[in-house]
Amino acid sequence: MTEISINLNEVTQQIRAHESKYNRPQNSVTLLAVSKSQPLEKIQQAITAGQKSFGENYLQEALEKITQLNNPQLEWHFIGPIQSNKTKKIAEHFQWVHSIENFNTAKRLNDQRPSHLPPLNICIQVNISEEITKSGVQPDDVIKLAIACLEFPRLTLRGLMTLPAATDNFQQQRTAFQKVRLLQENLRKKGFTLDTLSMGMSHDMEASTAEGATMVRIGTKIFGKRQKI
Ligand SMILES: *Cc1c(COP(=O)(O)O)cnc(C)c1O
């Protein structure tokens, strides 16, 4: 057993326990291992332990890892801010993008998604922190962007993502995640078929599961503190 496989087991058991505690179906929450700023060796240990989905924030670093690992069974998720000059490589090398914040990024990813690949899975990132500086779409603007995304044949809108202001207060965490769950429910009522709520990190994964997360993005709890690599 490597340290990484022990951590992965522990996180997985915590997720299963939270599912039970909050009356969520077993296995309704999947684990995205956030490997940004982590060395290849640790990712390889996670792969050996059976982990297949990885989240990355920095394009250059991610491309190097994707190339070096060269494993078609892996699923790569882009979860960081996207500058428009980065969309082509993202469209070519990732299966998911969680951080869609505007129409132009969505359009570029659609236009640049290679035709031999299936449509790119996307989530709209919602800003629920009421801080202008935070990334994401304002809640009132989500519906407009979601409607626009329906027009893109090379993208599949899977749901919403959020990265709330950090707090250790469980109730505050839940309140933030609840806003995103309600937004998602509202979109569903309007006819969108969405199956993904990407929310919850190492410090707030219990609260996110309580509020309906289907994918938690966990870095530190699996890989330890991030390093400069
Ligand atoms: C870094 C990061 C994570 C993982 O955070 P941890 O606290 O290490 O679990 C999750 N989501 C996003 C968008 C991130 O940038």
PDB file of C-alpha atoms in Angstrom, residues 68-162:
ATOM      1  CA  GLN A  68       3.823  11.475 -20.127  1.00  0.00           C
ATOM      2  CA  LEU A  69       1.158   9.205 -18.685  1.00  0.00           C
ATOM      3  CA  ASN A  70      -0.263   8.525 -22.149  1.00  0.00           C
ATOM      4  CA  ASN A  71      -3.127   6.429 -20.802  1.00  0.00           C
ATOM      5  CA  PRO A  72      -6.404   6.476 -22.764  1.00  0.00           C
ATOM      6  CA  GLN A  73      -8.302   5.105 -19.773  1.00  0.00           C
ATOM      7  CA  LEU A  74      -7.728   8.281 -17.798  1.00  0.00           C
ATOM      8  CA  GLU A  75     -10.264  11.091 -17.750  1.00  0.00           C
ATOM      9  CA  TRP A  76      -8.872  14.625 -17.531  1.00  0.00           C
ATOM     10  CA  HIS A  77     -10.924  17.495 -16.107  1.00  0.00           C
ATOM     11  CA  PHE A  78      -9.915  21.123 -16.559  1.00  0.00           C
ATOM     12  CA  ILE A  79     -11.026  23.013 -13.435  1.00  0.00           C
ATOM     13  CA  GLY A  80      -9.084  26.305 -13.519  1.00  0.00           C
ATOM     14  CA  PRO A  81      -9.658  29.743 -15.045  1.00  0.00           C
ATOM     15  CA  ILE A  82      -9.488  29.722 -18.849  1.00  0.00           C
ATOM     16  CA  GLN A  83      -7.767  32.361 -20.958  1.00  0.00           C
ATOM     17  CA  SER A  84      -8.963  32.392 -24.546  1.00  0.00           C
ATOM     18  CA  ASN A  85      -5.548  31.434 -25.942  1.00  0.00           C
ATOM     19  CA  LYS A  86      -5.779  28.167 -23.985  1.00  0.00           C
ATOM     20  CA  THR A  87      -9.075  26.856 -25.327  1.00  0.00           C
ATOM     21  CA  LYS A  88      -7.680  24.950 -28.314  1.00  0.00           C
ATOM     22  CA  LYS A  89      -5.397  22.694 -26.273  1.00  0.00           C
ATOM     23  CA  ILE A  90      -8.103  22.206 -23.661  1.00  0.00           C
ATOM     24  CA  ALA A  91     -10.591  21.174 -26.347  1.00  0.00           C
ATOM     25  CA  GLU A  92      -8.044  18.727 -27.748  1.00  0.00           C
ATOM     26  CA  HIS A  93      -6.823  17.059 -24.566  1.00  0.00           C
ATOM     27  CA  PHE A  94      -9.546  17.082 -21.914  1.00  0.00           C
ATOM     28  CA  GLN A  95     -12.803  15.154 -21.474  1.00  0.00           C
ATOM     29  CA  TRP A  96     -14.355  17.669 -19.091  1.00  0.00           C
ATOM     30  CA  VAL A  97     -14.205  21.406 -18.382  1.00  0.00           C
ATOM     31  CA  HIS A  98     -15.744  22.564 -15.079  1.00  0.00           C
ATOM     32  CA  SER A  99     -14.881  26.241 -15.299  1.00  0.00           C
ATOM     33  CA  ILE A 100     -17.065  27.697 -18.051  1.00  0.00           C
ATOM     34  CA  GLU A 101     -17.636  31.341 -17.160  1.00  0.00           C
ATOM     35  CA  ASN A 102     -18.718  33.006 -20.361  1.00  0.00           C
ATOM     36  CA  PHE A 103     -20.155  32.570 -23.821  1.00  0.00           C
ATOM     37  CA  ASN A 104     -16.888  33.193 -25.679  1.00  0.00           C
ATOM     38  CA  THR A 105     -15.022  30.411 -23.904  1.00  0.00           C
ATOM     39  CA  ALA A 106     -17.872  28.006 -24.563  1.00  0.00           C
ATOM     40  CA  LYS A 107     -18.013  28.975 -28.230  1.00  0.00           C
ATOM     41  CA  ARG A 108     -14.272  28.606 -28.701  1.00  0.00           C
ATOM     42  CA  LEU A 109     -14.238  25.181 -27.026  1.00  0.00           C
ATOM     43  CA  ASN A 110     -17.147  24.091 -29.219  1.00  0.00           C
ATOM     44  CA  ASP A 111     -15.473  25.313 -32.406  1.00  0.00           C
ATOM     45  CA  GLN A 112     -12.112  23.809 -31.461  1.00  0.00           C
ATOM     46  CA  ARG A 113     -13.289  20.410 -30.211  1.00  0.00           C
ATOM     47  CA  PRO A 114     -11.777  17.910 -32.684  1.00  0.00           C
ATOM     48  CA  SER A 115     -14.398  16.053 -34.710  1.00  0.00           C
ATOM     49  CA  HIS A 116     -12.943  12.610 -33.913  1.00  0.00           C
ATOM     50  CA  LEU A 117     -13.622  13.126 -30.207  1.00  0.00           C
ATOM     51  CA  PRO A 118     -17.019  12.952 -28.466  1.00  0.00           C
ATOM     52  CA  PRO A 119     -18.549  16.249 -27.328  1.00  0.00           C
ATOM     53  CA  LEU A 120     -16.704  17.926 -24.458  1.00  0.00           C
ATOM     54  CA  ASN A 121     -18.482  17.653 -21.091  1.00  0.00           C
ATOM     55  CA  ILE A 122     -18.880  21.050 -19.469  1.00  0.00           C
ATOM     56  CA  CYS A 123     -20.122  22.621 -16.257  1.00  0.00           C
ATOM     57  CA  ILE A 124     -20.955  26.271 -15.763  1.00  0.00           C
ATOM     58  CA  GLN A 125     -19.050  27.733 -12.824  1.00  0.00           C
ATOM     59  CA  VAL A 126     -21.327  29.733 -10.533  1.00  0.00           C
ATOM     60  CA  ASN A 127     -20.127  32.572  -8.297  1.00  0.00           C
ATOM     61  CA  ILE A 128     -22.161  32.421  -5.105  1.00  0.00           C
ATOM     62  CA  SER A 129     -19.744  34.383  -2.967  1.00  0.00           C
ATOM     63  CA  GLU A 130     -20.968  37.829  -4.019  1.00  0.00           C
ATOM     64  CA  GLU A 131     -17.341  38.820  -4.447  1.00  0.00           C
ATOM     65  CA  ILE A 132     -16.711  40.391  -7.812  1.00  0.00           C
ATOM     66  CA  THR A 133     -13.149  39.100  -7.670  1.00  0.00           C
ATOM     67  CA  LYS A 134     -14.254  35.463  -7.486  1.00  0.00           C
ATOM     68  CA  SER A 135     -14.525  33.440 -10.664  1.00  0.00           C
ATOM     69  CA  GLY A 136     -17.808  32.288 -12.063  1.00  0.00           C
ATOM     70  CA  VAL A 137     -21.109  33.439 -13.488  1.00  0.00           C
ATOM     71  CA  GLN A 138     -23.530  35.373 -11.302  1.00  0.00           C
ATOM     72  CA  PRO A 139     -26.517  33.175 -10.339  1.00  0.00           C
ATOM     73  CA  ASP A 140     -28.957  35.362 -12.296  1.00  0.00           C
ATOM     74  CA  ASP A 141     -26.915  34.935 -15.469  1.00  0.00           C
ATOM     75  CA  VAL A 142     -26.611  31.135 -15.367  1.00  0.00           C
ATOM     76  CA  ILE A 143     -29.804  30.430 -17.277  1.00  0.00           C
ATOM     77  CA  LYS A 144     -28.790  32.643 -20.184  1.00  0.00           C
ATOM     78  CA  LEU A 145     -25.420  30.924 -20.555  1.00  0.00           C
ATOM     79  CA  ALA A 146     -27.030  27.484 -20.153  1.00  0.00           C
ATOM     80  CA  ILE A 147     -29.460  28.237 -22.983  1.00  0.00           C
ATOM     81  CA  ALA A 148     -26.595  29.429 -25.160  1.00  0.00           C
ATOM     82  CA  CYS A 149     -24.657  26.220 -24.478  1.00  0.00           C
ATOM     83  CA  LEU A 150     -27.535  24.139 -25.861  1.00  0.00           C
ATOM     84  CA  GLU A 151     -26.705  25.553 -29.277  1.00  0.00           C
ATOM     85  CA  PHE A 152     -23.212  24.062 -29.226  1.00  0.00           C
ATOM     86  CA  PRO A 153     -23.213  20.538 -30.713  1.00  0.00           C
ATOM     87  CA  ARG A 154     -19.632  19.815 -29.646  1.00  0.00           C
ATOM     88  CA  LEU A 155     -20.353  20.545 -25.956  1.00  0.00           C
ATOM     89  CA  THR A 156     -22.555  18.633 -23.508  1.00  0.00           C
ATOM     90  CA  LEU A 157     -23.734  20.728 -20.588  1.00  0.00           C
ATOM     91  CA  ARG A 158     -23.620  18.360 -17.605  1.00  0.00           C
ATOM     92  CA  GLY A 159     -24.340  20.747 -14.737  1.00  0.00           C
ATOM     93  CA  LEU A 160     -22.941  23.395 -12.421  1.00  0.00           C
ATOM     94  CA  MET A 161     -19.683  23.848 -10.562  1.00  0.00           C
ATOM     95  CA  THR A 162     -18.836  26.123  -7.671  1.00  0.00           C
TER      96      THR A 162
END
